[in-house]
CSV table of C-alpha atoms in Angstrom, one decimal:
chain,number,residue,atom,x,y,z
A,1,MET,CA,8.2,22.6,-18.7
A,2,ARG,CA,9.8,24.8,-16.1
A,3,PHE,CA,6.4,26.3,-15.3
A,4,ARG,CA,5.0,22.8,-14.7
A,5,ALA,CA,7.9,21.8,-12.5
A,6,LYS,CA,7.6,25.0,-10.5
A,7,ALA,CA,3.8,24.4,-10.0
A,8,LEU,CA,4.5,20.8,-8.9
A,9,SER,CA,7.2,22.0,-6.5
A,10,ASP,CA,4.9,24.7,-5.0
A,11,ASN,CA,2.1,22.1,-4.6
A,12,GLY,CA,4.4,19.7,-2.9
A,13,GLU,CA,5.6,22.3,-0.5
A,14,LYS,CA,2.0,23.2,0.4
A,15,ALA,CA,1.1,19.6,1.0
A,16,ILE,CA,3.8,19.1,3.7
A,17,LEU,CA,3.0,22.3,5.6
A,18,VAL,CA,1.0,22.2,8.8
A,19,GLY,CA,-2.6,22.0,7.5
A,20,GLY,CA,-1.5,20.7,4.1
A,21,SER,CA,-3.0,17.5,2.7
A,22,SER,CA,0.0,15.3,3.7
A,23,HIS,CA,0.0,16.7,7.2
A,24,ALA,CA,-3.8,16.2,7.5
A,25,ASN,CA,-3.5,12.6,6.3
A,26,LEU,CA,-0.8,11.9,8.8
A,27,ILE,CA,-2.8,13.3,11.7
A,28,GLN,CA,-5.8,11.3,10.6
A,29,ILE,CA,-4.0,8.0,10.5
A,30,ILE,CA,-2.5,8.8,14.0
A,31,GLU,CA,-6.0,9.4,15.4
A,32,GLU,CA,-7.2,6.1,13.8
A,33,LEU,CA,-4.3,4.2,15.3
A,34,LYS,CA,-5.0,5.7,18.7
A,35,SER,CA,-8.7,4.8,18.4
A,36,LEU,CA,-7.8,1.2,17.5
A,37,LYS,CA,-5.5,1.0,20.5
A,38,TYR,CA,-8.2,2.3,22.9
A,39,GLN,CA,-10.7,-0.1,21.4
A,40,LYS,CA,-8.4,-3.1,21.9
A,41,LEU,CA,-7.8,-2.0,25.5
A,42,TYR,CA,-11.5,-1.6,26.1
A,43,ASP,CA,-12.3,-5.0,24.6
A,44,SER,CA,-9.6,-6.7,26.6
A,45,THR,CA,-10.7,-5.0,29.9
A,46,ARG,CA,-14.3,-6.0,29.2
A,47,ALA,CA,-13.3,-9.6,28.5
A,48,ILE,CA,-11.4,-9.7,31.9
A,49,PHE,CA,-14.3,-8.4,33.9
A,50,LYS,CA,-17.0,-10.3,32.0
A,51,CYS,CA,-18.2,-12.9,34.5
C-alpha cells in the first residue's frame, strides 16, 4: 500500500512539473484559446470590411 501511494505521489509530482503532462495540457488549452480569440478577431474584421 505504501509503495503504491509513493508511486502515485511521484507520478503526480512529475505531472505538474514544467514539461509534465498537466503542464503540457495547460499550455495546449492556452494556445487553443488564443487561436479562437484571433479567429474571432479575424472574422469580425473581415465582416466589417466586407463590402
